[in-house]
mmCIF file of C-alpha atoms in Angstrom:
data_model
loop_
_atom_site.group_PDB
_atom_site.id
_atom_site.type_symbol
_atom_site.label_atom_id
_atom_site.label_comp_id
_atom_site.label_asym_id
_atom_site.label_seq_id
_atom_site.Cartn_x
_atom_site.Cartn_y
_atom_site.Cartn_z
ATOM 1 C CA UNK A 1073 18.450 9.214 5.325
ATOM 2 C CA UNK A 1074 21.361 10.994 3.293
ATOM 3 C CA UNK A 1075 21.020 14.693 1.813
ATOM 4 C CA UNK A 1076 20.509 14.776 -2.212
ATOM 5 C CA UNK A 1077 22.239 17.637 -3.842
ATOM 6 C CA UNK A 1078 19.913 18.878 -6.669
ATOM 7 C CA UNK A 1079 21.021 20.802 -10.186
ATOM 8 C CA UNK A 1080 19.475 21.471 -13.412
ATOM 9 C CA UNK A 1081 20.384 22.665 -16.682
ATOM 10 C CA UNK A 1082 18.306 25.514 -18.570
ATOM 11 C CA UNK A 1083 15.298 25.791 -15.678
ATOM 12 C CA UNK A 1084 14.353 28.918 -14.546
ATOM 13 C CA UNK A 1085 13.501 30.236 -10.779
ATOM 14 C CA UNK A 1086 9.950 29.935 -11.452
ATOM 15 C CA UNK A 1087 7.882 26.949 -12.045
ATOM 16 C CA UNK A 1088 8.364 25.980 -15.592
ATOM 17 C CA UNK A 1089 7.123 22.569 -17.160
ATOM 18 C CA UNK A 1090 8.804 21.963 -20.700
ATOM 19 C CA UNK A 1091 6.912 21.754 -23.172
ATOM 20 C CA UNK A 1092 8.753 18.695 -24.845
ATOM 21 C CA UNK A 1093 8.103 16.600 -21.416
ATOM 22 C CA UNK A 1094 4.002 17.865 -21.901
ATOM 23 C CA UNK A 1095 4.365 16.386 -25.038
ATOM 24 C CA UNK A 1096 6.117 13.666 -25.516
ATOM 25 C CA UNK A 1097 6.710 12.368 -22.021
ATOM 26 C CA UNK A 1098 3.391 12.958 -19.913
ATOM 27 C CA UNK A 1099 0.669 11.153 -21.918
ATOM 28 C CA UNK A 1100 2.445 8.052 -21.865
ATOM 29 C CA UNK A 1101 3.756 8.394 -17.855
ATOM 30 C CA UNK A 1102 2.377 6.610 -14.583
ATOM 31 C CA UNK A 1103 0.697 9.861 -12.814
ATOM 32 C CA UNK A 1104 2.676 8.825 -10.110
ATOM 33 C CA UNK A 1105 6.173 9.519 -11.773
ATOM 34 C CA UNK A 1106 5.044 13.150 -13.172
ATOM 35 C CA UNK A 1107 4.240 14.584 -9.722
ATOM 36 C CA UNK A 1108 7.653 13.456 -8.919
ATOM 37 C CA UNK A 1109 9.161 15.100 -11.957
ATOM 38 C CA UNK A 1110 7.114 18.179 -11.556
ATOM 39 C CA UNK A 1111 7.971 18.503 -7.659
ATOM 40 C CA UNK A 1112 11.674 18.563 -8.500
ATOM 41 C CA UNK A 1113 11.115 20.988 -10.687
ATOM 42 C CA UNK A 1114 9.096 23.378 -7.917
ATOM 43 C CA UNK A 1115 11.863 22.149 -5.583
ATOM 44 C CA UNK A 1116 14.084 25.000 -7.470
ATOM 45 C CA UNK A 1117 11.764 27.392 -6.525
ATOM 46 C CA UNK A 1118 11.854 27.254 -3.005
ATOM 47 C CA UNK A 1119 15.337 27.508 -2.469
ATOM 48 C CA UNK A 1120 15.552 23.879 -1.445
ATOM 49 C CA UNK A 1121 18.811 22.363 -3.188
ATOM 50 C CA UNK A 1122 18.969 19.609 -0.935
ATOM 51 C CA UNK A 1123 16.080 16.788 -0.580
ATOM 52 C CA UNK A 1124 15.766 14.008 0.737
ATOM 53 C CA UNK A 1125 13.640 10.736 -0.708
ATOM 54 C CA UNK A 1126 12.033 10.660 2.407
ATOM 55 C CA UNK A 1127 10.809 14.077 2.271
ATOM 56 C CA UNK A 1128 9.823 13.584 -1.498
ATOM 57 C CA UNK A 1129 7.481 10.680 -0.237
ATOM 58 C CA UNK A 1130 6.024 12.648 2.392
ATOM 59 C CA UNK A 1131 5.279 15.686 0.505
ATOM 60 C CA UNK A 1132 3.346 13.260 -2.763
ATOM 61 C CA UNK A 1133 2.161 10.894 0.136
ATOM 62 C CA UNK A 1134 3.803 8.050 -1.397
ATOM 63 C CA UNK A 1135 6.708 5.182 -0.578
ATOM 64 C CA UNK A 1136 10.116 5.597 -0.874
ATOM 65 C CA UNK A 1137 10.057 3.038 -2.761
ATOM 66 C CA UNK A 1138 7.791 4.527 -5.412
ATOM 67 C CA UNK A 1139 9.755 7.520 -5.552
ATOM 68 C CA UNK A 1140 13.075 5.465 -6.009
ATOM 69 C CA UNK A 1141 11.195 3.438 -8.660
ATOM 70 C CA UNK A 1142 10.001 7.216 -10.432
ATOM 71 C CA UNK A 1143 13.339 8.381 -10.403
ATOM 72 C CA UNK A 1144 14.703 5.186 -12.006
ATOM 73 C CA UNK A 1145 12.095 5.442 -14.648
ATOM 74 C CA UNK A 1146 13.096 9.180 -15.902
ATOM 75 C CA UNK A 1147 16.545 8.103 -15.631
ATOM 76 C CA UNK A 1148 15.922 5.683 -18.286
ATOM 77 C CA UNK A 1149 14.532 8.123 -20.570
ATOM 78 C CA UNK A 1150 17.521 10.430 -19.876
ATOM 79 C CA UNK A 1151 15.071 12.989 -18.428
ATOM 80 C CA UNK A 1152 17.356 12.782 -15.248
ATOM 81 C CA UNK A 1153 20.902 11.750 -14.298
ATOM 82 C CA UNK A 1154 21.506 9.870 -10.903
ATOM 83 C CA UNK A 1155 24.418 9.787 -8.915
ATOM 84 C CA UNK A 1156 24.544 6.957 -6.287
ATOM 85 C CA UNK A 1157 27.072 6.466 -3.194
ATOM 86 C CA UNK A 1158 29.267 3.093 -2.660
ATOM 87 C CA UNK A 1159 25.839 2.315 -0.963
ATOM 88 C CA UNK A 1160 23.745 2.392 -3.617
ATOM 89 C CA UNK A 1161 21.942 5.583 -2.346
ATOM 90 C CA UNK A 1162 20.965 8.220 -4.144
ATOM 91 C CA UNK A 1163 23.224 11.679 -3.330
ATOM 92 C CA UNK A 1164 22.275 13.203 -6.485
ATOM 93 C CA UNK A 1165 19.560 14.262 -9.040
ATOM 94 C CA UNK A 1166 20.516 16.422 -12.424
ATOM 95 C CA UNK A 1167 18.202 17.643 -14.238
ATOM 96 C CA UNK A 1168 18.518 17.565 -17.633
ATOM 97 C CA UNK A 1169 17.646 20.033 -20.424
ATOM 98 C CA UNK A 1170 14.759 18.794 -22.725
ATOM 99 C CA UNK A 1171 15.404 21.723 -25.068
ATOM 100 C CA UNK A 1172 19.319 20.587 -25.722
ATOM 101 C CA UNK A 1173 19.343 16.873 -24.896
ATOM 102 C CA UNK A 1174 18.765 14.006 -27.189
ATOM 103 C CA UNK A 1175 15.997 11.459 -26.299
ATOM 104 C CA UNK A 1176 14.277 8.854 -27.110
ATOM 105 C CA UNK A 1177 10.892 8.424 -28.464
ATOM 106 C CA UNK A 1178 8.551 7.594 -25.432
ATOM 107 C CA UNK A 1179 7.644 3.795 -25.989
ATOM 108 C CA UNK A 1180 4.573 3.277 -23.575
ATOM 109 C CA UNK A 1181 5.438 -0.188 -23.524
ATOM 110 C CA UNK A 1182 7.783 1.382 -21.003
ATOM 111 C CA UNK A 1183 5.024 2.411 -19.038
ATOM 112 C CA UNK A 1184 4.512 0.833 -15.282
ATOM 113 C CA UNK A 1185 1.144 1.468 -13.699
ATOM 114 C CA UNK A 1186 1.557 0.277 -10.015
ATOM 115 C CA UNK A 1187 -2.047 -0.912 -9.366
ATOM 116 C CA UNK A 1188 -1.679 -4.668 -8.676
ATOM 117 C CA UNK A 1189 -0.839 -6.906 -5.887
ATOM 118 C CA UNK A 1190 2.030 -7.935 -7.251
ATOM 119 C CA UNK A 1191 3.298 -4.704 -8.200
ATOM 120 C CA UNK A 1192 2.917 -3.586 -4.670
ATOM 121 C CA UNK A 1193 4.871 -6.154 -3.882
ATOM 122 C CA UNK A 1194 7.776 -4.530 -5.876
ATOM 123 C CA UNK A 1195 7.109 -1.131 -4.069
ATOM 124 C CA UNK A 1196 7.507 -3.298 -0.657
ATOM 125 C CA UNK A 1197 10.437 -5.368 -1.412
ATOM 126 C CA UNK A 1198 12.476 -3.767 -4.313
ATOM 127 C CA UNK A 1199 13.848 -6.448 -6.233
ATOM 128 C CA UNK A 1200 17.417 -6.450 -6.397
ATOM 129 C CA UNK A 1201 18.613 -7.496 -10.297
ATOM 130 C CA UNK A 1202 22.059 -9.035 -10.091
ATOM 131 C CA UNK A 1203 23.219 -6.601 -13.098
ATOM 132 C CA UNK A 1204 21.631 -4.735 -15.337
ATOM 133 C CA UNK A 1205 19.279 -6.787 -18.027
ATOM 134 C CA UNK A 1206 21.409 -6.986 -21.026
ATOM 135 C CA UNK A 1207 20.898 -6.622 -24.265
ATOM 136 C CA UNK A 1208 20.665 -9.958 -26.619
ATOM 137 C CA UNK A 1209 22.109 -10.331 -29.950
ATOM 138 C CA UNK A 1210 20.093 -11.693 -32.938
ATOM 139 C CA UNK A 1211 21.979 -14.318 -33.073
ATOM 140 C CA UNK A 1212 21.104 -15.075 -29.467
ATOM 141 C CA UNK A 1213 17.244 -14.459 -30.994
ATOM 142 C CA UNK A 1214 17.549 -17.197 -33.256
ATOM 143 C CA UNK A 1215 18.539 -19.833 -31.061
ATOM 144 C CA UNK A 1216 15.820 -18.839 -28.378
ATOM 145 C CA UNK A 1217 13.426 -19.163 -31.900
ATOM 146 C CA UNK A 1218 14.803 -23.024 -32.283
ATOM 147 C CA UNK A 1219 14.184 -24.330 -28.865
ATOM 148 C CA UNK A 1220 10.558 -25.626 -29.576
ATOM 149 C CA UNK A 1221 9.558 -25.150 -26.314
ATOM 150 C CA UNK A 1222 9.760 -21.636 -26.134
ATOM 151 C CA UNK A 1223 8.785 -21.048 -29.742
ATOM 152 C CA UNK A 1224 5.549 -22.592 -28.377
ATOM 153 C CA UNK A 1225 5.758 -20.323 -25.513
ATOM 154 C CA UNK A 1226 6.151 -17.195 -28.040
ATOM 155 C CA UNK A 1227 3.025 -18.380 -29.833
ATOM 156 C CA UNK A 1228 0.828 -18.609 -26.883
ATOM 157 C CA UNK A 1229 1.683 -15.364 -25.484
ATOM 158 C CA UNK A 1230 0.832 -13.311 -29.020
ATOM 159 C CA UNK A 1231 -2.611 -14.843 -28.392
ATOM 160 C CA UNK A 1232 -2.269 -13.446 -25.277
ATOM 161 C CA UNK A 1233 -1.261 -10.248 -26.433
ATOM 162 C CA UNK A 1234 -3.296 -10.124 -29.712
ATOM 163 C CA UNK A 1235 -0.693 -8.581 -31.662
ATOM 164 C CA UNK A 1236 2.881 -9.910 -33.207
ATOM 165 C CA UNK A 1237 5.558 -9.741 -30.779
ATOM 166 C CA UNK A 1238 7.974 -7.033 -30.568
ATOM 167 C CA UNK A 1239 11.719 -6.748 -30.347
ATOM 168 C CA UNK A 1240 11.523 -5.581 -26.552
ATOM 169 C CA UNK A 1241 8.857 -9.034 -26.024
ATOM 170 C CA UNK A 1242 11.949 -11.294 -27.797
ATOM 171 C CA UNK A 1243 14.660 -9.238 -25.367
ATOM 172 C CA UNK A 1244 12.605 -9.957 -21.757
ATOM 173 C CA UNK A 1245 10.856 -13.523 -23.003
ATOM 174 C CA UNK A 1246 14.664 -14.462 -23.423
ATOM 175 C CA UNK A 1247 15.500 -12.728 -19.660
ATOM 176 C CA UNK A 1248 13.330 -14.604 -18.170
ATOM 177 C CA UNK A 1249 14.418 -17.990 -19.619
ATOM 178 C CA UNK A 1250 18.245 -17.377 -19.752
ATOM 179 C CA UNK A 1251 18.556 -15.326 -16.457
ATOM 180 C CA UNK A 1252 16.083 -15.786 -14.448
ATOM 181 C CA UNK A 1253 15.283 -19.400 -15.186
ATOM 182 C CA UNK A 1254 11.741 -19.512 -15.589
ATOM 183 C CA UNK A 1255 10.185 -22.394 -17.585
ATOM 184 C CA UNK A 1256 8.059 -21.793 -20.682
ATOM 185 C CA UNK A 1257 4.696 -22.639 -18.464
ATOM 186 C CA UNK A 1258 5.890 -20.014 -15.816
ATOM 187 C CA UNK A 1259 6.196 -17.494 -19.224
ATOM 188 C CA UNK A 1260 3.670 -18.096 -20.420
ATOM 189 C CA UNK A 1261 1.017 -18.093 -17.161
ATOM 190 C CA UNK A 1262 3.022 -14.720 -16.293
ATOM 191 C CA UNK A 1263 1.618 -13.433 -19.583
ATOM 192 C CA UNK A 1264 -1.647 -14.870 -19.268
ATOM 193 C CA UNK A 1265 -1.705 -13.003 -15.198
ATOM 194 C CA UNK A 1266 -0.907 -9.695 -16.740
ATOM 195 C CA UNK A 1267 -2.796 -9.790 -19.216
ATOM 196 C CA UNK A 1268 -5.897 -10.915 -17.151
ATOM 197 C CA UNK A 1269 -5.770 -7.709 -15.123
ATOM 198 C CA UNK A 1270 -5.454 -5.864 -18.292
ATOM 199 C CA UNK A 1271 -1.646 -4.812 -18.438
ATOM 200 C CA UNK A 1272 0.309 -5.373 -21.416
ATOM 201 C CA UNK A 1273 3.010 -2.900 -21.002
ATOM 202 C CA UNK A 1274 6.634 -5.070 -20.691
ATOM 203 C CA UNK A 1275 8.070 -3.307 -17.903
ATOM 204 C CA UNK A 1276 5.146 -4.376 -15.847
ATOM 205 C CA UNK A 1277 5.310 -8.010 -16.865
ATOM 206 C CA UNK A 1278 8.825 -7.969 -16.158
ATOM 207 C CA UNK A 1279 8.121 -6.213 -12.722
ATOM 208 C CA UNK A 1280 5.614 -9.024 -12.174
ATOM 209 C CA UNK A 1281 8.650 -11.468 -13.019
ATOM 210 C CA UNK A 1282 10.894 -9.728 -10.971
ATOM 211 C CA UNK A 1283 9.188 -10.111 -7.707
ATOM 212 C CA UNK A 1284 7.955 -14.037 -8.398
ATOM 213 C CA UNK A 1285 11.928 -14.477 -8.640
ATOM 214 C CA UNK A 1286 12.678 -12.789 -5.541
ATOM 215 C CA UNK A 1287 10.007 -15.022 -3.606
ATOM 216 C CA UNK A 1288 11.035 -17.834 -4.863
ATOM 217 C CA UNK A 1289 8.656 -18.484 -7.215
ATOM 218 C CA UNK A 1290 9.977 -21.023 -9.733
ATOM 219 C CA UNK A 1291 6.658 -22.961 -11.014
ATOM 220 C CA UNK A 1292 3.597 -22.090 -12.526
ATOM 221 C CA UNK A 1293 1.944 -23.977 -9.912
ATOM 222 C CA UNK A 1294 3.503 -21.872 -7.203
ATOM 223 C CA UNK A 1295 2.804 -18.827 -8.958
ATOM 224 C CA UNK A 1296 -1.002 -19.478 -9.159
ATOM 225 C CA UNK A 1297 -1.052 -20.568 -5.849
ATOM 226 C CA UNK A 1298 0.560 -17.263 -4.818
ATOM 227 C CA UNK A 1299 -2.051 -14.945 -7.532
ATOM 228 C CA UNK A 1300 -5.015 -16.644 -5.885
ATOM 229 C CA UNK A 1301 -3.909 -16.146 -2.450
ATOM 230 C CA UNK A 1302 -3.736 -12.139 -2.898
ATOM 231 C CA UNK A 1303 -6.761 -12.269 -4.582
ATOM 232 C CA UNK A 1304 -8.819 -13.920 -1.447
ATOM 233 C CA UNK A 1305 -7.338 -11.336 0.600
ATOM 234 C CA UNK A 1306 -8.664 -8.241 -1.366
ATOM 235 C CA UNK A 1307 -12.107 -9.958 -1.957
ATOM 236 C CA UNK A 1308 -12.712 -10.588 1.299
ATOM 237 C CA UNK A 1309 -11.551 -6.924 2.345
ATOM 238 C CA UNK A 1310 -13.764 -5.751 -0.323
ATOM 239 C CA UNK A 1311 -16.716 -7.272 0.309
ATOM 240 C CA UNK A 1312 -16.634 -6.394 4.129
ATOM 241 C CA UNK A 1313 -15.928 -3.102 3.068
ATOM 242 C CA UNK A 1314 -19.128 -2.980 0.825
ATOM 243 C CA UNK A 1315 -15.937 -2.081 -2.251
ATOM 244 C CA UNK A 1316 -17.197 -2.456 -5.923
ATOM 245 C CA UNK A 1317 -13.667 -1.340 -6.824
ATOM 246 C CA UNK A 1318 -9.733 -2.769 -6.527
ATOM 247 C CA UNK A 1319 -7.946 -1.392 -3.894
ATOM 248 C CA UNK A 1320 -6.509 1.963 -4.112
ATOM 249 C CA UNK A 1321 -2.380 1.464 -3.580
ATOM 250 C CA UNK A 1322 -2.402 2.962 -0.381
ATOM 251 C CA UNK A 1323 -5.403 0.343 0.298
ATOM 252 C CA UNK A 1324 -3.284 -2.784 -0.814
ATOM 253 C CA UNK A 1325 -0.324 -1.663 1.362
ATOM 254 C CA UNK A 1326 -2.418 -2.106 4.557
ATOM 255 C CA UNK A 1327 -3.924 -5.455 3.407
ATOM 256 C CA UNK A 1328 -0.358 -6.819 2.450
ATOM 257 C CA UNK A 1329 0.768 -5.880 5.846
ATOM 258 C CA UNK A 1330 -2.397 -7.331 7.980
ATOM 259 C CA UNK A 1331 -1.881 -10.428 5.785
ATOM 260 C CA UNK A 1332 2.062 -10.859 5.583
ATOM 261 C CA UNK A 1333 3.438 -9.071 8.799
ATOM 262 C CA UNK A 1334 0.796 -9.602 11.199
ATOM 263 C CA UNK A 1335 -0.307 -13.019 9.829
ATOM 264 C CA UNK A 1336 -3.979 -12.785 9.888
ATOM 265 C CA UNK A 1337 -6.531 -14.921 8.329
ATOM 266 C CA UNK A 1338 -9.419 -13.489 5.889
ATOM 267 C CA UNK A 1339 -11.462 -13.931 8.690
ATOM 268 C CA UNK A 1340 -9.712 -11.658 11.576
ATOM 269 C CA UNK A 1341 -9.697 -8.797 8.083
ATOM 270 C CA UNK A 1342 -13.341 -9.556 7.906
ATOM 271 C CA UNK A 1343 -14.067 -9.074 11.499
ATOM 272 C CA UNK A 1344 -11.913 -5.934 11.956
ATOM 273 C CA UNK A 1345 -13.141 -4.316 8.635
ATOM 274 C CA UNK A 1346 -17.334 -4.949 9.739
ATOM 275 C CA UNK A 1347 -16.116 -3.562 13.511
ATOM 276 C CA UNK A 1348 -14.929 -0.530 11.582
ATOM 277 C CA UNK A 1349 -18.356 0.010 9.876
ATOM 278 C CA UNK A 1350 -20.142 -0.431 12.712
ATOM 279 C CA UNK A 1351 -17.752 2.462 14.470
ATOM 280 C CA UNK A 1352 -17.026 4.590 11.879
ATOM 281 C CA UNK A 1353 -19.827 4.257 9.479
ATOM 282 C CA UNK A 1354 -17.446 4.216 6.631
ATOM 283 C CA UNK A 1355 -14.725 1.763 4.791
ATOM 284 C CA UNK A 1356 -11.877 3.461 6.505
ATOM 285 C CA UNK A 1357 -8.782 1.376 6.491
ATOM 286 C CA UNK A 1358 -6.940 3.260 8.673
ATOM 287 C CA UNK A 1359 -9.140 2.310 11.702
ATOM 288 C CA UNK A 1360 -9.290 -0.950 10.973
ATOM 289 C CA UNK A 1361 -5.609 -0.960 10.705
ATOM 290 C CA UNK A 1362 -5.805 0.436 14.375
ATOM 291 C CA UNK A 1363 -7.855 -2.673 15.608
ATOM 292 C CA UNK A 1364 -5.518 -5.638 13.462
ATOM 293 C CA UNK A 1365 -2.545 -3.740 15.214
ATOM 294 C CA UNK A 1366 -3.843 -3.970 18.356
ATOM 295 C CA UNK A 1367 -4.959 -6.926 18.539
ATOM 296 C CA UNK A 1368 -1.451 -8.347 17.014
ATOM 297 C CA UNK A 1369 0.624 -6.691 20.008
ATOM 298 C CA UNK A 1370 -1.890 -8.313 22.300
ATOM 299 C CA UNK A 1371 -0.600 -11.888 20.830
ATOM 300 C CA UNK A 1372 -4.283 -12.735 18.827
ATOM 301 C CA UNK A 1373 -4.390 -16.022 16.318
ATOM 302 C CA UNK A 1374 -7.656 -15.948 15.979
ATOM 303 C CA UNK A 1375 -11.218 -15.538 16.932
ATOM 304 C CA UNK A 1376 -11.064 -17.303 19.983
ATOM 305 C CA UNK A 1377 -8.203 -15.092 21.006
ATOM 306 C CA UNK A 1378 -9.912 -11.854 19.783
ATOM 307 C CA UNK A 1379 -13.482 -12.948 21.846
ATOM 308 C CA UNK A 1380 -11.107 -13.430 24.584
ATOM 309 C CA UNK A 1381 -9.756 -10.056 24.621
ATOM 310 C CA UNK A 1382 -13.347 -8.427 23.676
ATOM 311 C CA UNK A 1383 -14.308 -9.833 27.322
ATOM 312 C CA UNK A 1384 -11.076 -8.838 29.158
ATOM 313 C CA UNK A 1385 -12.157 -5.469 27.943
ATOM 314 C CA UNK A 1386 -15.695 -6.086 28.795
ATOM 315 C CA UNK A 1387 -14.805 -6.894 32.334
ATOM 316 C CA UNK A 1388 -12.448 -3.870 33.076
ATOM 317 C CA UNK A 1389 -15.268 -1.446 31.590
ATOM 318 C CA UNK A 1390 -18.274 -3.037 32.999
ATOM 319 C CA UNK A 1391 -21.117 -0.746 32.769
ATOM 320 C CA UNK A 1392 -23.894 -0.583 35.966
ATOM 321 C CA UNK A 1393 -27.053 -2.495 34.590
ATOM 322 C CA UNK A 1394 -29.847 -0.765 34.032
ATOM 323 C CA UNK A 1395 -32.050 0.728 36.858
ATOM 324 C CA UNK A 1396 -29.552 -0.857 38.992
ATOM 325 C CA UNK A 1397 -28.661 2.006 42.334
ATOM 326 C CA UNK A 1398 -25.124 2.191 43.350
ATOM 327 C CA UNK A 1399 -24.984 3.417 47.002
ATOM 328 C CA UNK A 1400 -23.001 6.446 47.934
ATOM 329 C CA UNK A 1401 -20.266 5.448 50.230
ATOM 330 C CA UNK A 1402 -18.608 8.260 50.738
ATOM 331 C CA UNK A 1403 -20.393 10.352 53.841
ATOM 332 C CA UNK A 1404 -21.707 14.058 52.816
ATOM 333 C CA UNK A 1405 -19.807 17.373 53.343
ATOM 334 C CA UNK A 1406 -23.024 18.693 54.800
ATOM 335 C CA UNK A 1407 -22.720 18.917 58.779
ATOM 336 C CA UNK A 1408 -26.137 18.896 58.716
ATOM 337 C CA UNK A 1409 -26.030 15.707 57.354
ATOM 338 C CA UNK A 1410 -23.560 14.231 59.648
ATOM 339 C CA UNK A 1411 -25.994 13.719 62.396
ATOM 340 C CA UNK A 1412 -28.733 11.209 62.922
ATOM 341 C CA UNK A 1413 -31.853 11.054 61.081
ATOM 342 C CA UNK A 1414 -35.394 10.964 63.198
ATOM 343 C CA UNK A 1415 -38.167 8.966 62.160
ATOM 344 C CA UNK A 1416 -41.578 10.105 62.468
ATOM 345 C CA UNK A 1417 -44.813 7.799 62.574
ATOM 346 C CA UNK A 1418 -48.407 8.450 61.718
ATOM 347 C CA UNK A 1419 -48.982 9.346 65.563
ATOM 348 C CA UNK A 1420 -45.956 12.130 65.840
ATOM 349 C CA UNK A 1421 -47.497 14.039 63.275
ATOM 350 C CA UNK A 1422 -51.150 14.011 64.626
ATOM 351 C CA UNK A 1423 -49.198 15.282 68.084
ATOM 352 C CA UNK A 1424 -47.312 17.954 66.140
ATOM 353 C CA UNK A 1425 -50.413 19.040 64.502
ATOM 354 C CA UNK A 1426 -52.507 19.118 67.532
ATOM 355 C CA UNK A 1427 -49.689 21.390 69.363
ATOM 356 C CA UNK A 1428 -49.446 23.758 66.274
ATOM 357 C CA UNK A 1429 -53.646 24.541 66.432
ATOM 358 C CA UNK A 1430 -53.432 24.935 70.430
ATOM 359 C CA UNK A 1431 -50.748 27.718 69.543
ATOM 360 C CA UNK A 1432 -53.300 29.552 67.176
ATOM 361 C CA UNK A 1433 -55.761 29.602 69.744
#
């Protein structure tokens, strides 16, 4: 992972939050983005110019990907400049002065609150936008407002939205159709998901959009197909787990794992998540993440498989049955008892105890 130079314009050597970003930028923000912004500013502090992204997600606990996706998201509101290699990599972050610089009026439309399955999807596999989304002309507007299909579309998804639609809606509504080539029904079920799990905010619809495109999803059909299928997964984690919550992000990342790289069915997550209460006495997914990866390296489908490898492991740990003896094999140390044992009978002793009264006598 490359080195980041860091600079900044008008911080101090001390920890100082601006008051413009307390504001006018942290109400609206993710939580997740503002520890990022407020450990670059403590980065100045400890004399650590260079960073890595790598080192950012270790410190806040987080993906790379997140923290890519937080820088990206102050860079749009000029909070940050970015500097990127012939790679695409980050080798720079510039702070900018809020007390000098000119920006924008925080729009929380901007907002993106990573807490679905799709979004995580997005922090796993970063869609890759083949240029930036442009900007459409009103004239472009107008023609989008004469095709009845999507006028249709439009109408539907302010029902959705219970309010008008804005400029920004017009701008990714015609994104979707003219660049990314989604039908009005895809539109307008994308709406309908979003809204369903109670996000309205445009850059997460679009972030929604952005990873159907990059999986190939092209139909509303597929795209229910795919919301449904997530959805079994976390239920059934859930409800093994005893959960009357969604997964946490952290949560979601293990369950998209289990399901997409080690291929396991709802009930393998079921079996692995009630072993782990049973163990651990607790919903603790990083022990049941333990078992699934296990048993994937040891080539399990299934039940069958896993109840095959539960008695391989039975047979190499067998455990002595109850009052059952085990003789000693191995002779005693004691060279007194390396030599033969006598055995006496009712009659030796009557001898021995007639000989031992004759002596007191």
């Amino acid at each position: 992972m490359n080195k980041i130079s860091l600079h900044a314009e008008g911080i101090s050597d001390i920890t100082i939050v601006p008051n413009t970003f307390i504001d006018q930028y942290m109400p609206s923000a993710n939580g997740a983005y503002v520890k990022v912004y407020l450990y670059l500013l403590r980065c100045f502090n400890s004399n650590r110019p260079e960073i890595t992204i790598s080192s950012i997600a270790d410190h806040l606990e987080n993906t790379e990907k997140d923290i890519i996706r937080s820088l990206n998201y102050w860079e749009k509101l000029n909070l940050l400049q970015l500097t990127r290699n012939e790679h695409h990599e980050i080798i720079s972050i510039h702070l900018i002065d809020l007390n000098t610089s000119q920006n924008p009026t925080v729009d929380t439309d901007m907002e993106t609150v990573p807490d679905s399955e799709e979004e995580i999807a997005v922090t796993l596999h970063m869609p890759k936008k083949p240029n930036p989304r442009q900007t459409y002309s009103t004239e472009k507007i107008a023609q989008l407002n004469e095709n009845d299909e999507i006028k249709w579309a439009m109408h539907i998804i302010e029902i959705y939205l219970d309010r008008p639609l804005k400029p920004m809606d017009m701008q990714l509504i015609l994104y979707l159709y003219e660049e990314l080539k989604f039908s009005a029904e895809l539109i307008m079920y994308l709406f309908e998901y979003c809204v369903s799990k109670n996000k309205k905010n445009i850059s997460y619809i679009e972030a929604v959009a952005l990873t159907w495109a990059e999986e190939g999803i092209d139909s509303e059909e597929k795209a229910r197909e795919a919301t449904a299928t997530y959805n079994d997964h976390y239920h059934a984690v859930n409800k093994a787990f005893g959960l009357n919550r969604s997964p946490g992000q952290i949560e979601r990342q293990y369950i998209t794992k289990w399901v997409e790289v080690f291929g396991f069915s709802d009930e393998i997550l079921t079996e692995a998540c009630n072993r782990t209460i049973l163990r651990t006495g607790k919903p603790d997914f990083k022990y049941a993440d333990k078992i699934l990866e296990t048993w994937f390296k040891k080539g399990a489908k299934n039940m069958e498989d896993i109840l095959k490898l539960d008695e391989e492991f039975s047979k190499s740990n067998k455990i002595p049955e109850p009052g059952k003896v085990t003789p000693i094999t191995k002779p005693s140390s004691n060279k007194f008892n390396q030599y033969p044992q006598r055995t006496y009978t009712a009659k030796d002793y009557a001898e021995l105890e007639r000989k031992l009264l004759n002596k007191g006598l």
